[in-house]
């Protein structure tokens, strides 16, 4: 997910997407421990998506707080 796509989302959608991505990462980590994951690069991309979601979510929260 790109930063531009995330910026187009509403703050509530960002929170939901963040929760879903964290769940995916957890499931993938558990599968990796049991040796069922072949594409380990997906772990890195999920971590980066989480970082993007958190960063843009905080930016939006900060701008809405200063606008109020």
N, CA, C and O atoms as CSV, one atom per row, in Angstrom:
chain,resi,resn,atom,element,x,y,z
A,1,UNK,N,N,0.843,-1.161,0.000
A,1,UNK,CA,C,0.000,0.000,0.000
A,1,UNK,C,C,0.899,1.239,0.000
A,1,UNK,O,O,1.815,1.350,0.815
A,2,UNK,N,N,0.634,2.150,-0.906
A,2,UNK,CA,C,1.476,3.330,-1.015
A,2,UNK,C,C,0.983,4.428,-0.082
A,2,UNK,O,O,-0.143,4.387,0.413
A,3,UNK,N,N,1.852,5.410,0.146
A,3,UNK,CA,C,1.502,6.519,1.033
A,3,UNK,C,C,0.343,7.329,0.451
A,3,UNK,O,O,-0.502,7.831,1.191
A,4,UNK,N,N,0.308,7.453,-0.854
A,4,UNK,CA,C,-0.776,8.208,-1.484
A,4,UNK,C,C,-2.125,7.523,-1.257
A,4,UNK,O,O,-3.125,8.190,-0.990
A,5,UNK,N,N,-2.150,6.209,-1.362
A,5,UNK,CA,C,-3.389,5.466,-1.109
A,5,UNK,C,C,-3.842,5.628,0.336
A,5,UNK,O,O,-5.036,5.748,0.611
A,6,UNK,N,N,-2.881,5.631,1.258
A,6,UNK,CA,C,-3.217,5.767,2.668
A,6,UNK,C,C,-3.744,7.163,2.962
A,6,UNK,O,O,-4.687,7.316,3.738
A,7,UNK,N,N,-3.151,8.179,2.357
A,7,UNK,CA,C,-3.595,9.558,2.581
A,7,UNK,C,C,-5.030,9.781,2.094
A,7,UNK,O,O,-5.721,10.670,2.593
A,8,UNK,N,N,-5.469,8.997,1.145
A,8,UNK,CA,C,-6.836,9.127,0.635
A,8,UNK,C,C,-7.870,8.497,1.574
A,8,UNK,O,O,-9.067,8.740,1.424
A,9,UNK,N,N,-7.420,7.694,2.535
A,9,UNK,CA,C,-8.338,7.030,3.454
A,9,UNK,C,C,-8.762,7.979,4.584
A,9,UNK,O,O,-8.044,8.916,4.933
A,10,UNK,N,N,-9.930,7.712,5.135
A,10,UNK,CA,C,-10.409,8.449,6.302
A,10,UNK,C,C,-9.669,7.924,7.538
A,10,UNK,O,O,-9.166,6.800,7.525
A,11,UNK,N,N,-9.600,8.729,8.602
A,11,UNK,CA,C,-8.896,8.268,9.812
A,11,UNK,C,C,-9.433,6.953,10.370
A,11,UNK,O,O,-8.653,6.122,10.835
A,12,UNK,N,N,-10.738,6.748,10.333
A,12,UNK,CA,C,-11.303,5.493,10.826
A,12,UNK,C,C,-10.886,4.318,9.942
A,12,UNK,O,O,-10.645,3.218,10.441
A,13,UNK,N,N,-10.800,4.547,8.643
A,13,UNK,CA,C,-10.363,3.492,7.728
A,13,UNK,C,C,-8.897,3.141,7.966
A,13,UNK,O,O,-8.502,1.982,7.841
A,14,UNK,N,N,-8.093,4.149,8.308
A,14,UNK,CA,C,-6.677,3.907,8.591
A,14,UNK,C,C,-6.543,3.008,9.813
A,14,UNK,O,O,-5.727,2.086,9.822
A,15,UNK,N,N,-7.337,3.270,10.837
A,15,UNK,CA,C,-7.293,2.446,12.054
A,15,UNK,C,C,-7.689,1.009,11.738
A,15,UNK,O,O,-7.052,0.071,12.218
A,16,UNK,N,N,-8.730,0.830,10.938
A,16,UNK,CA,C,-9.163,-0.523,10.562
A,16,UNK,C,C,-8.101,-1.234,9.735
A,16,UNK,O,O,-7.818,-2.412,9.955
A,17,UNK,N,N,-7.520,-0.521,8.790
A,17,UNK,CA,C,-6.489,-1.110,7.938
A,17,UNK,C,C,-5.261,-1.484,8.769
A,17,UNK,O,O,-4.622,-2.505,8.519
A,18,UNK,N,N,-4.940,-0.651,9.756
A,18,UNK,CA,C,-3.810,-0.940,10.630
A,18,UNK,C,C,-4.058,-2.211,11.430
A,18,UNK,O,O,-3.160,-3.039,11.579
A,19,UNK,N,N,-5.262,-2.366,11.942
A,19,UNK,CA,C,-5.609,-3.561,12.707
A,19,UNK,C,C,-5.519,-4.807,11.825
A,19,UNK,O,O,-4.979,-5.831,12.245
A,20,UNK,N,N,-6.047,-4.718,10.605
A,20,UNK,CA,C,-6.010,-5.864,9.694
A,20,UNK,C,C,-4.576,-6.246,9.327
A,20,UNK,O,O,-4.237,-7.428,9.264
A,21,UNK,N,N,-3.746,-5.243,9.088
A,21,UNK,CA,C,-2.367,-5.506,8.695
A,21,UNK,C,C,-1.589,-6.136,9.841
A,21,UNK,O,O,-0.770,-7.029,9.623
A,22,UNK,N,N,-1.843,-5.672,11.065
A,22,UNK,CA,C,-1.179,-6.271,12.222
A,22,UNK,C,C,-1.597,-7.725,12.406
A,22,UNK,O,O,-0.776,-8.570,12.764
A,23,UNK,N,N,-2.870,-8.017,12.163
A,23,UNK,CA,C,-3.339,-9.405,12.254
A,23,UNK,C,C,-2.664,-10.278,11.197
A,23,UNK,O,O,-2.263,-11.408,11.476
A,24,UNK,N,N,-2.545,-9.744,9.986
A,24,UNK,CA,C,-1.875,-10.491,8.920
A,24,UNK,C,C,-0.426,-10.779,9.300
A,24,UNK,O,O,0.069,-11.886,9.088
A,25,UNK,N,N,0.252,-9.779,9.862
A,25,UNK,CA,C,1.641,-9.952,10.259
A,25,UNK,C,C,1.763,-11.014,11.347
A,25,UNK,O,O,2.662,-11.853,11.297
A,26,UNK,N,N,0.876,-10.981,12.314
A,26,UNK,CA,C,0.893,-11.983,13.383
A,26,UNK,C,C,0.707,-13.386,12.824
A,26,UNK,O,O,1.444,-14.307,13.177
A,27,UNK,N,N,-0.283,-13.543,11.952
A,27,UNK,CA,C,-0.537,-14.858,11.355
A,27,UNK,C,C,0.652,-15.342,10.530
A,27,UNK,O,O,1.000,-16.522,10.553
A,28,UNK,N,N,1.264,-14.418,9.805
A,28,UNK,CA,C,2.409,-14.783,8.975
A,28,UNK,C,C,3.606,-15.173,9.843
A,28,UNK,O,O,4.343,-16.098,9.504
A,29,UNK,N,N,3.800,-14.467,10.963
A,29,UNK,CA,C,4.894,-14.828,11.871
A,29,UNK,C,C,4.684,-16.223,12.457
A,29,UNK,O,O,5.623,-17.011,12.565
A,30,UNK,N,N,3.443,-16.513,12.831
A,30,UNK,CA,C,3.153,-17.842,13.379
A,30,UNK,C,C,3.391,-18.926,12.334
A,30,UNK,O,O,3.944,-19.982,12.641
A,31,UNK,N,N,2.972,-18.662,11.108
A,31,UNK,CA,C,3.190,-19.636,10.032
A,31,UNK,C,C,4.676,-19.800,9.731
A,31,UNK,O,O,5.131,-20.894,9.397
A,32,UNK,N,N,5.430,-18.709,9.851
A,32,UNK,CA,C,6.872,-18.788,9.600
A,32,UNK,C,C,7.552,-19.674,10.633
A,32,UNK,O,O,8.457,-20.440,10.301
A,33,UNK,N,N,7.120,-19.571,11.878
A,33,UNK,CA,C,7.706,-20.396,12.931
A,33,UNK,C,C,7.484,-21.885,12.677
A,33,UNK,O,O,8.322,-22.714,13.032
A,34,UNK,N,N,6.364,-22.216,12.069
A,34,UNK,CA,C,6.090,-23.626,11.781
A,34,UNK,C,C,6.651,-24.054,10.423
A,34,UNK,O,O,6.514,-25.211,10.027
A,35,UNK,N,N,7.282,-23.113,9.713
A,35,UNK,CA,C,7.938,-23.454,8.453
A,35,UNK,C,C,7.021,-23.509,7.257
A,35,UNK,O,O,7.343,-24.176,6.273
A,36,UNK,N,N,5.883,-22.829,7.305
A,36,UNK,CA,C,4.926,-22.891,6.207
A,36,UNK,C,C,5.019,-21.704,5.251
A,36,UNK,O,O,4.274,-21.653,4.272
A,37,UNK,N,N,5.908,-20.756,5.509
A,37,UNK,CA,C,5.987,-19.554,4.684
A,37,UNK,C,C,7.140,-19.679,3.704
A,37,UNK,O,O,8.280,-19.926,4.098
A,38,UNK,N,N,6.838,-19.506,2.429
A,38,UNK,CA,C,7.881,-19.533,1.408
A,38,UNK,C,C,8.315,-18.122,1.026
A,38,UNK,O,O,9.476,-17.898,0.684
A,39,UNK,N,N,7.386,-17.174,1.085
A,39,UNK,CA,C,7.675,-15.797,0.683
A,39,UNK,C,C,7.908,-14.944,1.934
A,39,UNK,O,O,6.997,-14.272,2.418
A,40,UNK,N,N,9.116,-14.982,2.437
A,40,UNK,CA,C,9.415,-14.266,3.672
A,40,UNK,C,C,9.502,-12.760,3.466
A,40,UNK,O,O,9.459,-12.007,4.439
A,41,UNK,N,N,9.623,-12.306,2.233
A,41,UNK,CA,C,9.687,-10.871,1.971
A,41,UNK,C,C,8.368,-10.170,2.298
A,41,UNK,O,O,8.335,-8.949,2.457
A,42,UNK,N,N,7.305,-10.925,2.397
A,42,UNK,CA,C,6.001,-10.350,2.730
A,42,UNK,C,C,6.022,-9.793,4.156
A,42,UNK,O,O,5.346,-8.805,4.444
A,43,UNK,N,N,6.791,-10.419,5.044
A,43,UNK,CA,C,6.914,-9.925,6.415
A,43,UNK,C,C,7.439,-8.494,6.424
A,43,UNK,O,O,6.908,-7.637,7.130
A,44,UNK,N,N,8.466,-8.242,5.651
A,44,UNK,CA,C,9.057,-6.913,5.592
A,44,UNK,C,C,8.075,-5.899,5.014
A,44,UNK,O,O,7.976,-4.780,5.517
A,45,UNK,N,N,7.359,-6.273,3.976
A,45,UNK,CA,C,6.416,-5.339,3.369
A,45,UNK,C,C,5.263,-5.013,4.316
A,45,UNK,O,O,4.778,-3.882,4.335
A,46,UNK,N,N,4.821,-5.997,5.103
A,46,UNK,CA,C,3.766,-5.738,6.079
A,46,UNK,C,C,4.255,-4.796,7.176
A,46,UNK,O,O,3.519,-3.907,7.604
A,47,UNK,N,N,5.483,-4.985,7.628
A,47,UNK,CA,C,6.036,-4.083,8.642
A,47,UNK,C,C,6.129,-2.652,8.112
A,47,UNK,O,O,5.843,-1.696,8.833
A,48,UNK,N,N,6.526,-2.516,6.865
A,48,UNK,CA,C,6.610,-1.176,6.272
A,48,UNK,C,C,5.227,-0.558,6.096
A,48,UNK,O,O,5.058,0.646,6.289
A,49,UNK,N,N,4.241,-1.369,5.732
A,49,UNK,CA,C,2.871,-0.865,5.621
A,49,UNK,C,C,2.354,-0.383,6.971
A,49,UNK,O,O,1.678,0.643,7.051
A,50,UNK,N,N,2.669,-1.119,8.024
A,50,UNK,CA,C,2.247,-0.717,9.366
A,50,UNK,C,C,2.889,0.618,9.727
A,50,UNK,O,O,2.222,1.496,10.275
A,51,UNK,N,N,4.159,0.776,9.430
A,51,UNK,CA,C,4.845,2.030,9.729
A,51,UNK,C,C,4.224,3.192,8.951
A,51,UNK,O,O,4.038,4.277,9.501
A,52,UNK,N,N,3.904,2.968,7.681
A,52,UNK,CA,C,3.263,4.019,6.879
A,52,UNK,C,C,1.904,4.395,7.452
A,52,UNK,O,O,1.573,5.574,7.573
A,53,UNK,N,N,1.118,3.373,7.804
A,53,UNK,CA,C,-0.212,3.627,8.356
A,53,UNK,C,C,-0.131,4.414,9.661
A,53,UNK,O,O,-0.901,5.351,9.872
A,54,UNK,N,N,0.798,4.034,10.536
A,54,UNK,CA,C,0.938,4.746,11.807
A,54,UNK,C,C,1.387,6.183,11.594
A,54,UNK,O,O,0.867,7.100,12.230
A,55,UNK,N,N,2.342,6.381,10.709
A,55,UNK,CA,C,2.871,7.718,10.465
A,55,UNK,C,C,1.802,8.643,9.899
A,55,UNK,O,O,1.615,9.753,10.398
A,56,UNK,N,N,1.111,8.201,8.878
A,56,UNK,CA,C,0.100,9.042,8.241
A,56,UNK,C,C,-1.095,9.223,9.168
A,56,UNK,O,O,-1.711,10.289,9.178
A,57,UNK,N,N,-1.431,8.198,9.947
A,57,UNK,CA,C,-2.510,8.324,10.923
A,57,UNK,C,C,-2.206,9.388,11.958
A,57,UNK,O,O,-3.082,10.174,12.317
A,58,UNK,N,N,-0.965,9.421,12.444
A,58,UNK,CA,C,-0.570,10.442,13.417
A,58,UNK,C,C,-0.545,11.826,12.782
A,58,UNK,O,O,-0.914,12.808,13.426
A,59,UNK,N,N,-0.114,11.915,11.525
A,59,UNK,CA,C,-0.125,13.208,10.828
A,59,UNK,C,C,-1.549,13.748,10.729
A,59,UNK,O,O,-1.793,14.927,10.986
A,60,UNK,N,N,-2.482,12.882,10.357
A,60,UNK,CA,C,-3.870,13.315,10.232
A,60,UNK,C,C,-4.441,13.713,11.584
A,60,UNK,O,O,-5.193,14.683,11.673
A,61,UNK,N,N,-4.095,12.978,12.640
A,61,UNK,CA,C,-4.586,13.314,13.972
A,61,UNK,C,C,-4.025,14.658,14.420
A,61,UNK,O,O,-4.732,15.451,15.042
A,62,UNK,N,N,-2.770,14.913,14.109
A,62,UNK,CA,C,-2.137,16.174,14.494
A,62,UNK,C,C,-2.780,17.348,13.746
A,62,UNK,O,O,-3.042,18.395,14.336
A,63,UNK,N,N,-3.030,17.169,12.455
A,63,UNK,CA,C,-3.626,18.261,11.686
A,63,UNK,C,C,-5.074,18.529,12.096
A,63,UNK,O,O,-5.524,19.674,12.079
A,64,UNK,N,N,-5.795,17.481,12.462
A,64,UNK,CA,C,-7.177,17.696,12.893
A,64,UNK,C,C,-7.209,18.349,14.281
A,64,UNK,O,O,-8.135,19.097,14.593
A,65,UNK,N,N,-6.202,18.068,15.111
A,65,UNK,CA,C,-6.154,18.687,16.439
A,65,UNK,C,C,-5.793,20.158,16.340
A,65,UNK,O,O,-6.311,20.971,17.106
A,66,UNK,N,N,-4.915,20.517,15.413
A,66,UNK,CA,C,-4.528,21.928,15.274
A,66,UNK,C,C,-5.612,22.728,14.567
A,66,UNK,O,O,-5.727,23.937,14.769
A,67,UNK,N,N,-6.404,22.058,13.740
A,67,UNK,CA,C,-7.481,22.754,13.030
A,67,UNK,C,C,-8.665,23.046,13.960
A,67,UNK,O,O,-9.439,23.970,13.711
A,68,UNK,N,N,-8.799,22.277,15.003
A,68,UNK,CA,C,-9.937,22.446,15.920
A,68,UNK,C,C,-9.743,23.539,16.939
A,68,UNK,O,O,-10.625,23.779,17.764
